[in-house]
């Protein structure tokens, strides 16, 4: 029996990002960061990962006239709120209008909206670049714990080289987010 050999592309997440946690990709300019962000989002969509991948853009994606609880559930049905940090589980926080949130709270709600929607990988723009040191530390504390517990990889693109070097997973160049393996498969002729 003879076999025709044809190449089939198999795309998978780059092993650099495959462990749950927070990853920093350092870029020298906002233009480079913007380009990397869009390259990663496009690659995830092209690889069919749209349902498994989430995005946190530099501008808030919260619906301002909805309460926090409704914003958390935008990507699906109601979820188990025990995933949220304790300070977010109280009804006064969940019932407040999203327009009342400031700084780090906006970012944390966006992060947990993606986690509650079951996203396995979340790509963020330069969201941390405009936060203060204490806000960055608070966000990273929450994000690291949530990503580890929920098996999520959070990729933060930043122009802040100092921030990137203090992270456990820091990359100074933007690696491909998806990798393509060329497989040879035979089919009977």
CSV table of C-alpha atoms in Angstrom, one decimal:
chain,number,residue,atom,x,y,z
A,1,UNK,CA,0.0,0.0,0.0
A,2,UNK,CA,1.3,3.4,-0.9
A,3,UNK,CA,0.8,6.6,1.1
A,4,UNK,CA,0.6,10.1,-0.1
A,5,UNK,CA,2.4,12.5,2.3
A,6,UNK,CA,0.8,15.8,2.9
A,7,UNK,CA,1.6,18.5,5.4
A,8,UNK,CA,-1.0,19.6,7.9
A,9,UNK,CA,-0.4,22.6,10.2
A,10,UNK,CA,-1.1,22.0,13.9
A,11,UNK,CA,-1.1,25.2,15.9
A,12,UNK,CA,-0.7,25.2,19.7
A,13,UNK,CA,0.2,27.6,22.4
A,14,UNK,CA,3.9,28.4,22.7
A,15,UNK,CA,5.3,26.3,25.5
A,16,UNK,CA,6.8,29.6,27.0
A,17,UNK,CA,3.2,30.5,28.1
A,18,UNK,CA,1.8,27.1,28.9
A,19,UNK,CA,2.1,27.2,32.7
A,20,UNK,CA,-0.5,29.1,34.6
A,21,UNK,CA,0.8,32.4,35.9
A,22,UNK,CA,1.6,36.0,35.0
A,23,UNK,CA,4.0,36.7,32.1
A,24,UNK,CA,5.4,40.0,31.1
A,25,UNK,CA,6.4,40.8,27.5
A,26,UNK,CA,8.6,44.0,27.6
A,27,UNK,CA,8.5,46.3,24.6
A,28,UNK,CA,10.6,49.5,24.2
A,29,UNK,CA,7.8,51.7,22.8
A,30,UNK,CA,4.0,52.1,22.9
A,31,UNK,CA,3.9,51.4,19.2
A,32,UNK,CA,5.8,48.1,19.6
A,33,UNK,CA,3.5,47.2,22.5
A,34,UNK,CA,0.4,48.0,20.5
A,35,UNK,CA,1.7,46.0,17.6
A,36,UNK,CA,2.5,43.0,19.8
A,37,UNK,CA,-0.9,43.1,21.5
A,38,UNK,CA,-2.7,43.0,18.2
A,39,UNK,CA,-0.3,40.4,16.8
A,40,UNK,CA,-1.1,38.1,19.8
A,41,UNK,CA,-4.9,38.6,19.6
A,42,UNK,CA,-4.9,38.0,15.8
A,43,UNK,CA,-2.8,34.8,16.2
A,44,UNK,CA,-5.1,33.4,18.9
A,45,UNK,CA,-8.1,34.1,16.7
A,46,UNK,CA,-6.5,32.7,13.6
A,47,UNK,CA,-5.6,29.5,15.5
A,48,UNK,CA,-9.2,29.0,16.6
A,49,UNK,CA,-8.6,30.0,20.3
A,50,UNK,CA,-11.2,32.8,20.4
A,51,UNK,CA,-13.3,30.8,22.9
A,52,UNK,CA,-10.3,30.0,25.1
A,53,UNK,CA,-8.6,33.4,25.0
A,54,UNK,CA,-9.5,36.7,26.6
A,55,UNK,CA,-8.4,40.2,26.1
A,56,UNK,CA,-8.0,43.2,28.5
A,57,UNK,CA,-7.3,46.3,26.4
A,58,UNK,CA,-5.7,49.5,27.6
A,59,UNK,CA,-9.1,51.2,27.7
A,60,UNK,CA,-11.8,49.7,30.0
A,61,UNK,CA,-14.3,47.4,28.4
A,62,UNK,CA,-16.8,47.6,31.4
A,63,UNK,CA,-20.3,48.7,30.6
A,64,UNK,CA,-20.6,51.8,32.8
A,65,UNK,CA,-24.3,51.7,33.4
A,66,UNK,CA,-24.3,48.1,34.5
A,67,UNK,CA,-23.5,46.9,38.1
A,68,UNK,CA,-20.3,45.0,38.7
A,69,UNK,CA,-22.1,41.7,38.9
A,70,UNK,CA,-23.6,42.1,35.4
A,71,UNK,CA,-20.2,43.1,34.0
A,72,UNK,CA,-18.7,39.9,35.4
A,73,UNK,CA,-21.4,37.9,33.7
A,74,UNK,CA,-21.2,39.5,30.2
A,75,UNK,CA,-19.4,36.6,28.7
A,76,UNK,CA,-21.9,33.9,29.8
A,77,UNK,CA,-24.3,32.7,32.5
A,78,UNK,CA,-23.9,33.3,36.2
A,79,UNK,CA,-20.8,31.7,37.6
A,80,UNK,CA,-19.4,30.7,40.9
A,81,UNK,CA,-18.5,33.9,42.7
A,82,UNK,CA,-16.2,32.0,45.1
A,83,UNK,CA,-13.5,32.5,42.5
A,84,UNK,CA,-13.5,36.2,43.3
A,85,UNK,CA,-11.3,37.7,46.0
A,86,UNK,CA,-13.2,38.0,49.3
A,87,UNK,CA,-13.4,41.8,49.2
A,88,UNK,CA,-15.2,41.5,45.8
A,89,UNK,CA,-17.8,39.0,46.9
A,90,UNK,CA,-19.8,41.3,49.1
A,91,UNK,CA,-23.1,42.6,47.7
A,92,UNK,CA,-22.2,46.3,48.1
A,93,UNK,CA,-19.3,45.8,45.7
A,94,UNK,CA,-21.1,43.6,43.3
A,95,UNK,CA,-24.2,45.8,43.1
A,96,UNK,CA,-22.4,49.1,42.6
A,97,UNK,CA,-22.4,50.7,39.1
A,98,UNK,CA,-19.3,50.0,37.2
A,99,UNK,CA,-19.0,53.7,36.5
A,100,UNK,CA,-18.2,54.1,40.2
A,101,UNK,CA,-15.1,51.9,40.0
A,102,UNK,CA,-11.6,53.5,39.8
A,103,UNK,CA,-8.1,52.4,38.9
A,104,UNK,CA,-7.2,48.9,39.9
A,105,UNK,CA,-10.8,47.8,40.6
A,106,UNK,CA,-11.7,48.3,36.9
A,107,UNK,CA,-8.7,46.1,35.9
A,108,UNK,CA,-9.5,43.4,38.5
A,109,UNK,CA,-13.2,43.2,37.4
A,110,UNK,CA,-12.1,42.8,33.7
A,111,UNK,CA,-9.6,40.1,34.7
A,112,UNK,CA,-12.2,38.1,36.6
A,113,UNK,CA,-14.8,38.5,33.9
A,114,UNK,CA,-12.4,36.7,31.6
A,115,UNK,CA,-11.6,34.1,34.2
A,116,UNK,CA,-15.2,33.4,35.0
A,117,UNK,CA,-15.9,33.0,31.3
A,118,UNK,CA,-13.4,30.1,31.3
A,119,UNK,CA,-10.6,31.8,29.4
A,120,UNK,CA,-7.3,29.8,29.5
A,121,UNK,CA,-5.1,32.6,28.3
A,122,UNK,CA,-5.6,36.4,28.7
A,123,UNK,CA,-3.6,39.0,26.8
A,124,UNK,CA,-3.5,42.5,28.2
A,125,UNK,CA,-2.3,45.8,26.6
A,126,UNK,CA,-0.2,48.2,28.5
A,127,UNK,CA,-2.7,48.5,31.4
A,128,UNK,CA,-0.2,48.4,34.2
A,129,UNK,CA,2.0,51.2,32.7
A,130,UNK,CA,-0.2,53.9,34.1
A,131,UNK,CA,-0.8,52.5,37.6
A,132,UNK,CA,1.2,53.5,40.7
A,133,UNK,CA,3.7,51.0,42.3
A,134,UNK,CA,1.2,50.0,45.1
A,135,UNK,CA,-1.6,49.5,42.6
A,136,UNK,CA,0.7,47.3,40.4
A,137,UNK,CA,1.7,45.2,43.4
A,138,UNK,CA,-1.9,44.8,44.6
A,139,UNK,CA,-3.1,43.8,41.1
A,140,UNK,CA,-0.2,41.4,40.6
A,141,UNK,CA,-0.9,39.8,44.0
A,142,UNK,CA,-4.5,39.2,43.0
A,143,UNK,CA,-3.7,38.1,39.4
A,144,UNK,CA,-0.9,35.7,40.4
A,145,UNK,CA,-3.2,33.9,42.9
A,146,UNK,CA,-6.2,33.8,40.5
A,147,UNK,CA,-4.2,32.6,37.6
A,148,UNK,CA,-2.5,29.8,39.6
A,149,UNK,CA,-5.8,28.7,41.1
A,150,UNK,CA,-7.8,28.8,37.9
A,151,UNK,CA,-5.1,27.5,35.5
A,152,UNK,CA,-4.9,30.7,33.5
A,153,UNK,CA,-1.9,32.3,31.7
A,154,UNK,CA,-2.0,36.1,31.8
A,155,UNK,CA,0.3,37.9,29.4
A,156,UNK,CA,0.9,41.5,30.2
A,157,UNK,CA,2.5,43.6,27.6
A,158,UNK,CA,4.4,46.5,29.1
A,159,UNK,CA,6.8,49.3,28.2
A,160,UNK,CA,8.0,49.5,31.8
A,161,UNK,CA,11.3,47.6,31.7
A,162,UNK,CA,11.7,47.8,35.5
A,163,UNK,CA,8.4,46.2,36.0
A,164,UNK,CA,9.1,43.4,33.6
A,165,UNK,CA,12.5,42.6,35.2
A,166,UNK,CA,10.9,42.1,38.6
A,167,UNK,CA,8.5,39.5,37.3
A,168,UNK,CA,9.0,35.8,37.6
A,169,UNK,CA,8.2,35.2,33.9
A,170,UNK,CA,9.8,38.1,32.0
A,171,UNK,CA,10.5,38.2,28.3
A,172,UNK,CA,12.5,41.1,26.7
A,173,UNK,CA,11.5,40.1,23.2
A,174,UNK,CA,8.0,39.2,22.1
A,175,UNK,CA,7.9,35.5,21.2
A,176,UNK,CA,5.2,34.1,19.0
A,177,UNK,CA,2.2,33.3,21.1
A,178,UNK,CA,1.2,30.3,18.9
A,179,UNK,CA,3.6,27.9,17.3
A,180,UNK,CA,3.0,25.8,14.2
A,181,UNK,CA,4.2,22.3,13.9
A,182,UNK,CA,4.3,20.7,10.5
A,183,UNK,CA,3.0,17.1,10.8
A,184,UNK,CA,3.3,14.6,8.0
A,185,UNK,CA,0.3,12.4,7.6
A,186,UNK,CA,0.0,9.6,5.2
A,187,UNK,CA,-3.1,8.7,3.4
A,188,UNK,CA,-3.6,5.5,1.4
A,189,UNK,CA,-3.5,5.9,-2.4
